[in-house]
Every structure is written in C-alpha cells, then in structure tokens.
Amino acid sequence: MLGLFNTLNLGARALTAEQVGVEVTGQNLANASNPAYARQTVQFQTSTPTPSSIGMEGTGVEAVSIQQVRNQLLDGQIQSESSVGGYWNSQQTALQNAQTQLNEFLNLNSTSGTSGATTGTQGLSSQLNNLFNAFQSVATSPTDPSARLSLVDSAQTLASTFNQTSQNLSTLNGLLNTSVGNDVSSANQLLSDIAGINGQIAKATASGGNANDLVDSREQDLENLANLVNIQTTSNSDGTVSVSIAGQELVTGNKLSDTLATYDSGGGNLLVQTATSATPLTLSGGSIQGTIDARDGTLAALRNNLDTMASSLITQVNGIYKNGYNLNGNSGADFFTGSDAATIGVNPTVVNDPSQIQASGVANAGGDNSVALQLAQLGQQPIAALNNQTLSGAYAQDVQSFGNALSNANDQVTNYNSVNTMLLNQRDSVSGVSLEEETTNLITYQKAYECSAKLISTVDEMLQTVVAMKNT
Amino acid sequence: MRIAGTSFTDSMVSQLNLLSTRQYQLQNQASTGQTISAPSDDPAGMALALNLQADNSAVTQYSQNISTLQNRATIAGNALTSLQTIEERASEIATSADGTATPAQLQANASEVTQLIQQAAQLMNTQDGSQSVFGGTASGSAPFTVSTDASGNVTAVTYSGNTDVAPAAVSQIATINVDAPGENNSGTGARGIVSDSRYGADLFNHLISLQNNLLSGNTSAITSTDVQNLSKDSDNIIYQIASNGAAQTRLTAAASFASSQQSGLQQSLSSVAGVDLTQTLTHLTQANNAYQVALQTSSQIMQLQQYVLSTLP
C-alpha cells in the first residue's frame, strides 16, 4: 500500500506532468504560424510501481521527454523540391526580364502610317518590316526626297533598336552575374550557420538535452540553402548533419570545411567553385544554377541570334547597296556600318543627305530603281547565314524558341508550386500545429491538473482526519 | 489526415492567388482582344503572328506602291490625252494645207504649229513630284529642250532623257511598269512616246518639218510627207494611251488583290492571336465565381476556428 504521504507525492508528480503538458501546448500554440516549427508532444510514462501485498501498485505519471514530430522523408523531399523551385524560379525571373528587354509584344490594336496599317508589334519585327517597306517606297519613287528621308528614318530606328536591345540584354547578363555572386554569399552564410547550429545540437545531445528548436532552425537553413543550390545531406549519430554540394563535403559536423566562390569563366560570366580547393562545381539545381543556365543558355542564344541577324542584315544590304549609284552618280559606299547588333548604324553620309542613297543601278540615272528594288526584295529572300530563312522568318523563329524557354520555365514554376504545396500540406499534417488539437489537449491537461489538485486536497483532508484522531 | 492550422491559410492564399492570376489573364485578354501578347503566352502562335504581320506589312506597302503608281499613271494618261489633241490639231492643219490655202493662211498655221510644238514639249516635261514622267530613268527635271531661231520658229527639240523604265513592285511576284520613255530610237526596249524608229514615230521632227513647210509654202511636201508622218505619230500616241489604260487596269486589279490579301491576313491574325470574346467572358465569370466561393468558404472556416477558441473554459 502506498500510504497517504506517497499518495500526496503521486498527486504532486501528476501536477508536474500536466504542467509540462500545458507548457508544451503553449509552445505549440505560440508557434502555430511559424512555418519552420515542428509540433512537439510530451511523452508520459507511468512512474515506477511499488510492490505491495496486493500486487504492484502504481505511483502515478512522469513526463519523460518532449519529442518533435518530424518525418525525415518529407523533409528530404521538400529540400530537393526546394532546389527544383529555386532553379525554375530564377530562370523564370531572368527570362521574364529578357522578354521585357526584347520588347517584342503583339498589339493588334496599334495603327500607324497614313494607310492605317496595323504595325502589330513594338519590337524589331515591325521595324524590320518598316525598313523593307521603306526600300519599296524608294523603289517606287526613286527620286522622291520624302521616300528617301523615311528610308533613312526607318533604318536609323531599326539600328538603334538593335543597339538598345543588345545593350539591355548585355546589362541583364551583368545583373545575372551579380545575382550569382549574391546567391553564393547567401549560401556561404547559410553553410556557416548550419555548421554553428550543428555544434550547438551536438552539445545539447551530448548533455542529454533535447535540441528540438535548433533542429527546426537548421531545417529551415537547409531548405533555404537547397533553394540556392542542390545539396546532399547525411545525418550523423550526434544529431549533426553533414552537407555536400556537387560531391564536395562543405559542412562536416560543426566544422565548415570549405565555402563556395565564384570564378570568371570568360567574358565576365561567373561560375561556381569551392573557395579553398578551387574545384569547379557542376551544380544540378537551385537558383544559382538556374541563373547560370538562363544566362548561358536561352539568353546567350538570344543575344547570339540578334547578332547573327544584325550581321546578316548588314552584309546582305551592303552587298547589294555598294553596286548602286546615288543621285549624284557616285557608287561604292555602305548603307549600314558596324558588324553586329551592338554596333549596327546607318552610314552618316546618308543620314546627312538622303540623296546619297544608292538606289539606282545605272550611273546618272536617278530614276532607275533596280538597286532599291533588289534591297526591297531582300526582305523576302532566304539567307544562307540564317539557315535559309528570311530575316523576318528567322527572327520569328528566334522569338519562338525564346518564348518556348520562358513558357517552359513558367510551366515548371507552376508545377513546382503545386508539388511544393502538396508536400508542405503533407508535412503540416504530420508536423504542423493544429489549433483544434492543441486546444483540446489544453483542456485535457487543465482538467487532469484540477483533478490531481483535488486528489491532493482530499489526501490533505484525510491526513487532517488522521491527526484529529489523536486529540480525541 | 490531420489538418494543421497553417494549412488552411496557406492553401487559401495559394488558391486565391491562382484565381486572381486567372482573372487577371482573362480580364487582360478581354480588354486587349488578344490571347497572345508576349512570346511566352504562345510561342508558336507568336511566331506565326509575327510572320503574318510581316506579310501584312508587305501587302500594305504594296497597296501604297499601287496608289503611288496610280497617281503617276493618271498624270501620264492626262498628258498623253492632251498630246493626242495637239497631234490631231497638227494633222488637221497639215490636211488643210493644200494648194487652195493662201500664203497668209499658211503663215498663220505655221505659227500655230510652232505653238503646238511648244505645248507638246511642255506636256512631255510633265513631272510627278521630283521625277519627270517621260524622261526615262535619267536624272534631271526637264528631258525635252526646245531650240528656236531669231524669229521664234522652232529649230529643234532635243531629248536628254534615256530609254530605260523602272518597274515597281505591286505584289510579292509582280512588278508593273507605268512609265514609257519620251524617245527610244535604240531599236529595243519600251516604245518611245514621241519618237521611236521602229514605228516611224518622230512627233517633234515631223511637227518642225510641218512648220517649216508651212513657212516656205511647200504644200506638196506637206501633202506627200508630213500628213503620212503625222499619221504614224497618231498611231504611236494611240498605242501609248491604250498601254497607259492597260497599266491602270492592271493597277486596279493589283489594288483589289492586295486589299483582299490584306483582309485575309487580318483574319488569320485575329484567329491566331485574337480572342473569342464570348468564351473569354464566360471563363472570366467562372473565375469570378470561384474566387467568391473561395473567399466565402475561407471566412466560414475562420469563424469555425474562432468557435474552437471560444470553447476554452
């Protein structure tokens, strides 16, 4: 038999246990909106029973541990999905920016010119059409100064749009390099944080304590790091987690063995290597690689295509134009100057004096239009340097492949969002704090606490009865 | 499945975001009348639209070419009709200059012919903007120059133009040539308007000869030579007027072809990038409804959570 004093102890133990329960519920409720938090539960255990003449007799309850409810499989999946999300989000951002810079938007409602013809787009496409139309106008009225002036105007607009687009895309390239640099420093900060938290966790575990809240912080850091760069993690027996990037272990326990650094792969384009051992890393996901792939893939192709188009335009137009004669009977000058999208320009002689345009195929026959006509027809002719497509056809294809890349990035981001939402919901269903559940637990602990207190006051009354027996 | 407190709000926010995006897209489509604005909206459709735009823009330019050419053809046509009147009057004078005419009459006729030559030369120097209509492709503004002697009689009309013509494009494959050179005695190329050795036409020299014969009273030369020569000139001018008319007809046909091509291209464009308004507005209404329902159910769930809290003792 326990006896009244031991029963008092039993009540006291119960009060302590229920109090822990209320504390943990409080902690859960306080973190209900903290996305990094995994709910905690109290593990109760019956305390050691005492043998008695009628058998083993219970001595109440003890709170033995506070456990975190985590599913490591889901955590791992969320980490790797975070790399996927980082990769496509950064591609989407870079390409959306490039789409704005390219400025090729369709507008069926815009009208221009005296004939009220739809110009359709605001970018290079319509300006290229305008150039060839202006050649047509000169071919139709070879000596008309206004036709010549509008040709100079169209050519200048086209050239400056080429220059501006090329400049904008080059600026974007620079911004993407800056973004790679920033992401690498963020990743280094996270790696160092993870190593630090690992140290604290190892200490807490060694002294037998729990490190639940530190694990939450580390999990969030790992997910943020995975968003930047694809990582591989290994859990160690002391509660620490080792982190590798592209096969290089950078965090081992509480030690930060190496960090990331950028290096110039040529032309100012940054790639990633380890800082100390200078090993180039082949990354497979995360926003750093997404930015690099957007820069070296789609954006580089777009810039290259614009340059090819500009240089083909320059070569083809000048090739025909050189043989023409201007209104003064002179020949041999170039129409376009420069060699690519960044440098294309209109020969200043022509800009200053449109009568210098070499539209005629015969010397001193200003009314001849054979060169202007050939130039106008150039717009419809396949060009070998552009895979036997016309200039506008090749450009439409460039726009299409660029559009495909962005549209794919958009789809991937949408996919990622739905997969991520699903995984987060799954994790929340395991680790998330349910207000209903916690409220119910709170009531349970409160009632149990009240009842245990009742037990103590009952035993107290019994003891008073016992004490009172002696006086009578 | 356990549902955590944040799952509700997270799902609600992402669901509302999705519905807002959808509403935004549909609203944008309805207001612009386009399903494609940016390359990423529909890459293949965008490329097709750009190609259609290029075709459309070229056809628009052909229409402009055609209207420029129509102007020039009308100017040339009017000049040719006037030239024909001049030639007819000269022929009348030549026919009337038989043995019965008095010397005074012949003198008067001679000075009228001089006037006619001056008029004809003026007509042949007609310009369309900065370009001479009848000077071939040569630079310079007035291809015909009249030389006179001390008494004002015309001694020569010289042509400084050339025998070339410049055809202009009226469609992707067709060019039309509305011009004819003032003179072409080269034996090849376009038929000259006042002079062409192949057809015996040489209006100015024939008129000068008429003028001179009238002045000298050589009526037999007029009857035997000038009348026949002028009739060749008449034939040549009639040919030119007919050929100008034919060019104008071809231009009208080309204009109607361009305009039907243009409307066809516009239709293709709007079927590629345009919006089906009924469908879009229906989808927009659906998205609006879904958005409202999402808001309502969310607020109900929030109220239930409130209720759970109020059950606390």
JSON list of C-alpha atoms in Angstrom, two decimals, chain B residues 75-209:
[
{"chain": "B", "resi": 75, "resn": "ILE", "atom": "CA", "xyz": [-0.74, 62.10, -114.64]},
{"chain": "B", "resi": 76, "resn": "ALA", "atom": "CA", "xyz": [0.85, 60.36, -117.63]},
{"chain": "B", "resi": 77, "resn": "GLY", "atom": "CA", "xyz": [-2.59, 59.46, -119.03]},
{"chain": "B", "resi": 78, "resn": "ASN", "atom": "CA", "xyz": [-3.78, 63.08, -118.86]},
{"chain": "B", "resi": 79, "resn": "ALA", "atom": "CA", "xyz": [-0.60, 64.30, -120.56]},
{"chain": "B", "resi": 80, "resn": "LEU", "atom": "CA", "xyz": [-0.98, 61.71, -123.30]},
{"chain": "B", "resi": 81, "resn": "THR", "atom": "CA", "xyz": [-4.61, 62.69, -123.97]},
{"chain": "B", "resi": 82, "resn": "SER", "atom": "CA", "xyz": [-3.56, 66.33, -124.30]},
{"chain": "B", "resi": 83, "resn": "LEU", "atom": "CA", "xyz": [-0.71, 65.28, -126.57]},
{"chain": "B", "resi": 84, "resn": "GLN", "atom": "CA", "xyz": [-3.20, 63.43, -128.71]},
{"chain": "B", "resi": 85, "resn": "THR", "atom": "CA", "xyz": [-5.31, 66.64, -129.04]},
{"chain": "B", "resi": 86, "resn": "ILE", "atom": "CA", "xyz": [-2.18, 68.53, -130.15]},
{"chain": "B", "resi": 87, "resn": "GLU", "atom": "CA", "xyz": [-1.31, 65.90, -132.71]},
{"chain": "B", "resi": 88, "resn": "GLU", "atom": "CA", "xyz": [-4.89, 65.87, -134.02]},
{"chain": "B", "resi": 89, "resn": "ARG", "atom": "CA", "xyz": [-4.84, 69.65, -134.49]},
{"chain": "B", "resi": 90, "resn": "ALA", "atom": "CA", "xyz": [-1.47, 69.42, -136.29]},
{"chain": "B", "resi": 91, "resn": "SER", "atom": "CA", "xyz": [-2.89, 66.73, -138.59]},
{"chain": "B", "resi": 92, "resn": "GLU", "atom": "CA", "xyz": [-5.90, 68.95, -139.32]},
{"chain": "B", "resi": 93, "resn": "ILE", "atom": "CA", "xyz": [-3.56, 71.81, -140.23]},
{"chain": "B", "resi": 94, "resn": "ALA", "atom": "CA", "xyz": [-1.47, 69.50, -142.42]},
{"chain": "B", "resi": 95, "resn": "THR", "atom": "CA", "xyz": [-4.57, 68.16, -144.20]},
{"chain": "B", "resi": 96, "resn": "SER", "atom": "CA", "xyz": [-5.96, 71.67, -144.75]},
{"chain": "B", "resi": 97, "resn": "ALA", "atom": "CA", "xyz": [-2.64, 72.93, -146.19]},
{"chain": "B", "resi": 98, "resn": "ASP", "atom": "CA", "xyz": [-3.36, 72.04, -149.78]},
{"chain": "B", "resi": 99, "resn": "GLY", "atom": "CA", "xyz": [-2.91, 74.20, -152.86]},
{"chain": "B", "resi": 100, "resn": "THR", "atom": "CA", "xyz": [-6.07, 76.23, -152.04]},
{"chain": "B", "resi": 101, "resn": "ALA", "atom": "CA", "xyz": [-4.61, 77.82, -148.90]},
{"chain": "B", "resi": 102, "resn": "THR", "atom": "CA", "xyz": [-3.43, 81.40, -149.14]},
{"chain": "B", "resi": 103, "resn": "PRO", "atom": "CA", "xyz": [0.16, 82.23, -148.07]},
{"chain": "B", "resi": 104, "resn": "ALA", "atom": "CA", "xyz": [-1.24, 84.29, -145.19]},
{"chain": "B", "resi": 105, "resn": "GLN", "atom": "CA", "xyz": [-3.24, 81.25, -144.01]},
{"chain": "B", "resi": 106, "resn": "LEU", "atom": "CA", "xyz": [-0.13, 79.09, -144.26]},
{"chain": "B", "resi": 107, "resn": "GLN", "atom": "CA", "xyz": [1.88, 81.60, -142.22]},
{"chain": "B", "resi": 108, "resn": "ALA", "atom": "CA", "xyz": [-0.82, 81.70, -139.56]},
{"chain": "B", "resi": 109, "resn": "ASN", "atom": "CA", "xyz": [-0.90, 77.89, -139.49]},
{"chain": "B", "resi": 110, "resn": "ALA", "atom": "CA", "xyz": [2.88, 77.80, -139.23]},
{"chain": "B", "resi": 111, "resn": "SER", "atom": "CA", "xyz": [2.84, 79.97, -136.14]},
{"chain": "B", "resi": 112, "resn": "GLU", "atom": "CA", "xyz": [0.05, 77.77, -134.64]},
{"chain": "B", "resi": 113, "resn": "VAL", "atom": "CA", "xyz": [2.22, 74.69, -135.27]},
{"chain": "B", "resi": 114, "resn": "THR", "atom": "CA", "xyz": [5.10, 76.46, -133.50]},
{"chain": "B", "resi": 115, "resn": "GLN", "atom": "CA", "xyz": [2.78, 77.00, -130.54]},
{"chain": "B", "resi": 116, "resn": "LEU", "atom": "CA", "xyz": [1.71, 73.35, -130.69]},
{"chain": "B", "resi": 117, "resn": "ILE", "atom": "CA", "xyz": [5.34, 72.22, -130.58]},
{"chain": "B", "resi": 118, "resn": "GLN", "atom": "CA", "xyz": [5.98, 74.39, -127.53]},
{"chain": "B", "resi": 119, "resn": "GLN", "atom": "CA", "xyz": [2.84, 72.98, -125.84]},
{"chain": "B", "resi": 120, "resn": "ALA", "atom": "CA", "xyz": [3.78, 69.41, -126.66]},
{"chain": "B", "resi": 121, "resn": "ALA", "atom": "CA", "xyz": [7.28, 69.90, -125.29]},
{"chain": "B", "resi": 122, "resn": "GLN", "atom": "CA", "xyz": [5.79, 71.32, -122.11]},
{"chain": "B", "resi": 123, "resn": "LEU", "atom": "CA", "xyz": [3.49, 68.29, -121.77]},
{"chain": "B", "resi": 124, "resn": "MET", "atom": "CA", "xyz": [6.42, 65.95, -122.35]},
{"chain": "B", "resi": 125, "resn": "ASN", "atom": "CA", "xyz": [8.23, 67.64, -119.47]},
{"chain": "B", "resi": 126, "resn": "THR", "atom": "CA", "xyz": [5.37, 66.77, -117.06]},
{"chain": "B", "resi": 127, "resn": "GLN", "atom": "CA", "xyz": [6.62, 65.88, -113.62]},
{"chain": "B", "resi": 128, "resn": "ASP", "atom": "CA", "xyz": [5.34, 63.64, -110.85]},
{"chain": "B", "resi": 129, "resn": "GLY", "atom": "CA", "xyz": [6.90, 65.14, -107.77]},
{"chain": "B", "resi": 130, "resn": "SER", "atom": "CA", "xyz": [10.60, 65.34, -108.45]},
{"chain": "B", "resi": 131, "resn": "GLN", "atom": "CA", "xyz": [10.67, 62.83, -111.31]},
{"chain": "B", "resi": 132, "resn": "SER", "atom": "CA", "xyz": [9.93, 63.54, -114.99]},
{"chain": "B", "resi": 133, "resn": "VAL", "atom": "CA", "xyz": [7.19, 61.25, -116.18]},
{"chain": "B", "resi": 134, "resn": "PHE", "atom": "CA", "xyz": [8.56, 60.93, -119.74]},
{"chain": "B", "resi": 135, "resn": "GLY", "atom": "CA", "xyz": [12.32, 61.19, -119.22]},
{"chain": "B", "resi": 136, "resn": "GLY", "atom": "CA", "xyz": [13.08, 57.51, -118.74]},
{"chain": "B", "resi": 137, "resn": "THR", "atom": "CA", "xyz": [15.17, 56.92, -115.63]},
{"chain": "B", "resi": 138, "resn": "ALA", "atom": "CA", "xyz": [17.59, 59.78, -116.32]},
{"chain": "B", "resi": 139, "resn": "SER", "atom": "CA", "xyz": [18.35, 62.33, -113.63]},
{"chain": "B", "resi": 140, "resn": "GLY", "atom": "CA", "xyz": [17.32, 65.92, -114.22]},
{"chain": "B", "resi": 141, "resn": "SER", "atom": "CA", "xyz": [13.93, 67.51, -114.38]},
{"chain": "B", "resi": 142, "resn": "ALA", "atom": "CA", "xyz": [13.15, 68.54, -117.98]},
{"chain": "B", "resi": 143, "resn": "PRO", "atom": "CA", "xyz": [14.05, 65.93, -120.60]},
{"chain": "B", "resi": 144, "resn": "PHE", "atom": "CA", "xyz": [12.85, 67.95, -123.61]},
{"chain": "B", "resi": 145, "resn": "THR", "atom": "CA", "xyz": [14.50, 71.23, -124.63]},
{"chain": "B", "resi": 146, "resn": "VAL", "atom": "CA", "xyz": [13.11, 73.43, -127.44]},
{"chain": "B", "resi": 147, "resn": "SER", "atom": "CA", "xyz": [15.53, 75.46, -129.59]},
{"chain": "B", "resi": 148, "resn": "THR", "atom": "CA", "xyz": [14.22, 78.41, -131.59]},
{"chain": "B", "resi": 149, "resn": "ASP", "atom": "CA", "xyz": [15.67, 80.77, -134.15]},
{"chain": "B", "resi": 150, "resn": "ALA", "atom": "CA", "xyz": [15.65, 84.55, -134.05]},
{"chain": "B", "resi": 151, "resn": "SER", "atom": "CA", "xyz": [12.08, 84.76, -135.32]},
{"chain": "B", "resi": 152, "resn": "GLY", "atom": "CA", "xyz": [10.79, 82.34, -132.76]},
{"chain": "B", "resi": 153, "resn": "ASN", "atom": "CA", "xyz": [10.41, 79.33, -135.04]},
{"chain": "B", "resi": 154, "resn": "VAL", "atom": "CA", "xyz": [11.36, 76.00, -133.53]},
{"chain": "B", "resi": 155, "resn": "THR", "atom": "CA", "xyz": [14.56, 74.64, -134.96]},
{"chain": "B", "resi": 156, "resn": "ALA", "atom": "CA", "xyz": [14.95, 71.52, -132.83]},
{"chain": "B", "resi": 157, "resn": "VAL", "atom": "CA", "xyz": [13.56, 69.68, -129.80]},
{"chain": "B", "resi": 158, "resn": "THR", "atom": "CA", "xyz": [16.28, 67.66, -128.06]},
{"chain": "B", "resi": 159, "resn": "TYR", "atom": "CA", "xyz": [15.75, 64.80, -125.63]},
{"chain": "B", "resi": 160, "resn": "SER", "atom": "CA", "xyz": [18.12, 64.48, -122.68]},
{"chain": "B", "resi": 161, "resn": "GLY", "atom": "CA", "xyz": [16.32, 61.54, -121.06]},
{"chain": "B", "resi": 162, "resn": "ASN", "atom": "CA", "xyz": [17.17, 57.89, -121.60]},
{"chain": "B", "resi": 163, "resn": "THR", "atom": "CA", "xyz": [15.34, 54.85, -122.93]},
{"chain": "B", "resi": 164, "resn": "ASP", "atom": "CA", "xyz": [15.03, 52.93, -119.64]},
{"chain": "B", "resi": 165, "resn": "VAL", "atom": "CA", "xyz": [11.97, 52.48, -117.46]},
{"chain": "B", "resi": 166, "resn": "ALA", "atom": "CA", "xyz": [11.76, 51.46, -113.77]},
{"chain": "B", "resi": 167, "resn": "PRO", "atom": "CA", "xyz": [9.22, 48.76, -112.95]},
{"chain": "B", "resi": 168, "resn": "ALA", "atom": "CA", "xyz": [7.81, 48.89, -109.39]},
{"chain": "B", "resi": 169, "resn": "ALA", "atom": "CA", "xyz": [6.56, 46.02, -107.24]},
{"chain": "B", "resi": 170, "resn": "VAL", "atom": "CA", "xyz": [2.80, 45.65, -106.75]},
{"chain": "B", "resi": 171, "resn": "SER", "atom": "CA", "xyz": [2.89, 42.21, -105.13]},
{"chain": "B", "resi": 172, "resn": "GLN", "atom": "CA", "xyz": [5.47, 39.72, -103.98]},
{"chain": "B", "resi": 173, "resn": "ILE", "atom": "CA", "xyz": [5.90, 38.40, -107.52]},
{"chain": "B", "resi": 174, "resn": "ALA", "atom": "CA", "xyz": [4.55, 41.09, -109.87]},
{"chain": "B", "resi": 175, "resn": "THR", "atom": "CA", "xyz": [6.06, 44.36, -111.00]},
{"chain": "B", "resi": 176, "resn": "ILE", "atom": "CA", "xyz": [4.21, 46.89, -113.13]},
{"chain": "B", "resi": 177, "resn": "ASN", "atom": "CA", "xyz": [5.75, 49.46, -115.39]},
{"chain": "B", "resi": 178, "resn": "VAL", "atom": "CA", "xyz": [3.59, 52.56, -115.82]},
{"chain": "B", "resi": 179, "resn": "ASP", "atom": "CA", "xyz": [6.27, 54.72, -117.45]},
{"chain": "B", "resi": 180, "resn": "ALA", "atom": "CA", "xyz": [7.36, 55.00, -121.06]},
{"chain": "B", "resi": 181, "resn": "PRO", "atom": "CA", "xyz": [10.48, 56.87, -122.20]},
{"chain": "B", "resi": 182, "resn": "GLY", "atom": "CA", "xyz": [9.96, 60.12, -124.12]},
{"chain": "B", "resi": 183, "resn": "GLU", "atom": "CA", "xyz": [12.06, 58.84, -127.03]},
{"chain": "B", "resi": 184, "resn": "ASN", "atom": "CA", "xyz": [13.51, 55.47, -127.83]},
{"chain": "B", "resi": 185, "resn": "ASN", "atom": "CA", "xyz": [15.39, 55.10, -131.07]},
{"chain": "B", "resi": 186, "resn": "SER", "atom": "CA", "xyz": [17.62, 52.32, -129.80]},
{"chain": "B", "resi": 187, "resn": "GLY", "atom": "CA", "xyz": [15.56, 49.65, -131.51]},
{"chain": "B", "resi": 188, "resn": "THR", "atom": "CA", "xyz": [14.94, 47.74, -128.24]},
{"chain": "B", "resi": 189, "resn": "GLY", "atom": "CA", "xyz": [13.04, 48.30, -125.01]},
{"chain": "B", "resi": 190, "resn": "ALA", "atom": "CA", "xyz": [9.91, 50.23, -124.19]},
{"chain": "B", "resi": 191, "resn": "ARG", "atom": "CA", "xyz": [8.19, 52.11, -127.02]},
{"chain": "B", "resi": 192, "resn": "GLY", "atom": "CA", "xyz": [9.09, 55.81, -127.08]},
{"chain": "B", "resi": 193, "resn": "ILE", "atom": "CA", "xyz": [6.20, 58.27, -126.74]},
{"chain": "B", "resi": 194, "resn": "VAL", "atom": "CA", "xyz": [7.10, 60.95, -129.25]},
{"chain": "B", "resi": 195, "resn": "SER", "atom": "CA", "xyz": [9.83, 59.16, -131.12]},
{"chain": "B", "resi": 196, "resn": "ASP", "atom": "CA", "xyz": [10.50, 55.51, -131.89]},
{"chain": "B", "resi": 197, "resn": "SER", "atom": "CA", "xyz": [12.45, 54.47, -135.00]},
{"chain": "B", "resi": 198, "resn": "ARG", "atom": "CA", "xyz": [10.76, 51.04, -135.07]},
{"chain": "B", "resi": 199, "resn": "TYR", "atom": "CA", "xyz": [7.35, 52.60, -135.70]},
{"chain": "B", "resi": 200, "resn": "GLY", "atom": "CA", "xyz": [8.34, 55.65, -137.71]},
{"chain": "B", "resi": 201, "resn": "ALA", "atom": "CA", "xyz": [7.22, 57.96, -134.94]},
{"chain": "B", "resi": 202, "resn": "ASP", "atom": "CA", "xyz": [9.11, 61.23, -134.50]},
{"chain": "B", "resi": 203, "resn": "LEU", "atom": "CA", "xyz": [6.47, 63.77, -133.49]},
{"chain": "B", "resi": 204, "resn": "PHE", "atom": "CA", "xyz": [8.69, 66.79, -132.82]},
{"chain": "B", "resi": 205, "resn": "ASN", "atom": "CA", "xyz": [10.73, 66.49, -136.04]},
{"chain": "B", "resi": 206, "resn": "HIS", "atom": "CA", "xyz": [7.55, 65.88, -138.02]},
{"chain": "B", "resi": 207, "resn": "LEU", "atom": "CA", "xyz": [5.95, 68.97, -136.49]},
{"chain": "B", "resi": 208, "resn": "ILE", "atom": "CA", "xyz": [9.08, 71.04, -137.17]},
{"chain": "B", "resi": 209, "resn": "SER", "atom": "CA", "xyz": [9.04, 69.83, -140.77]}
]
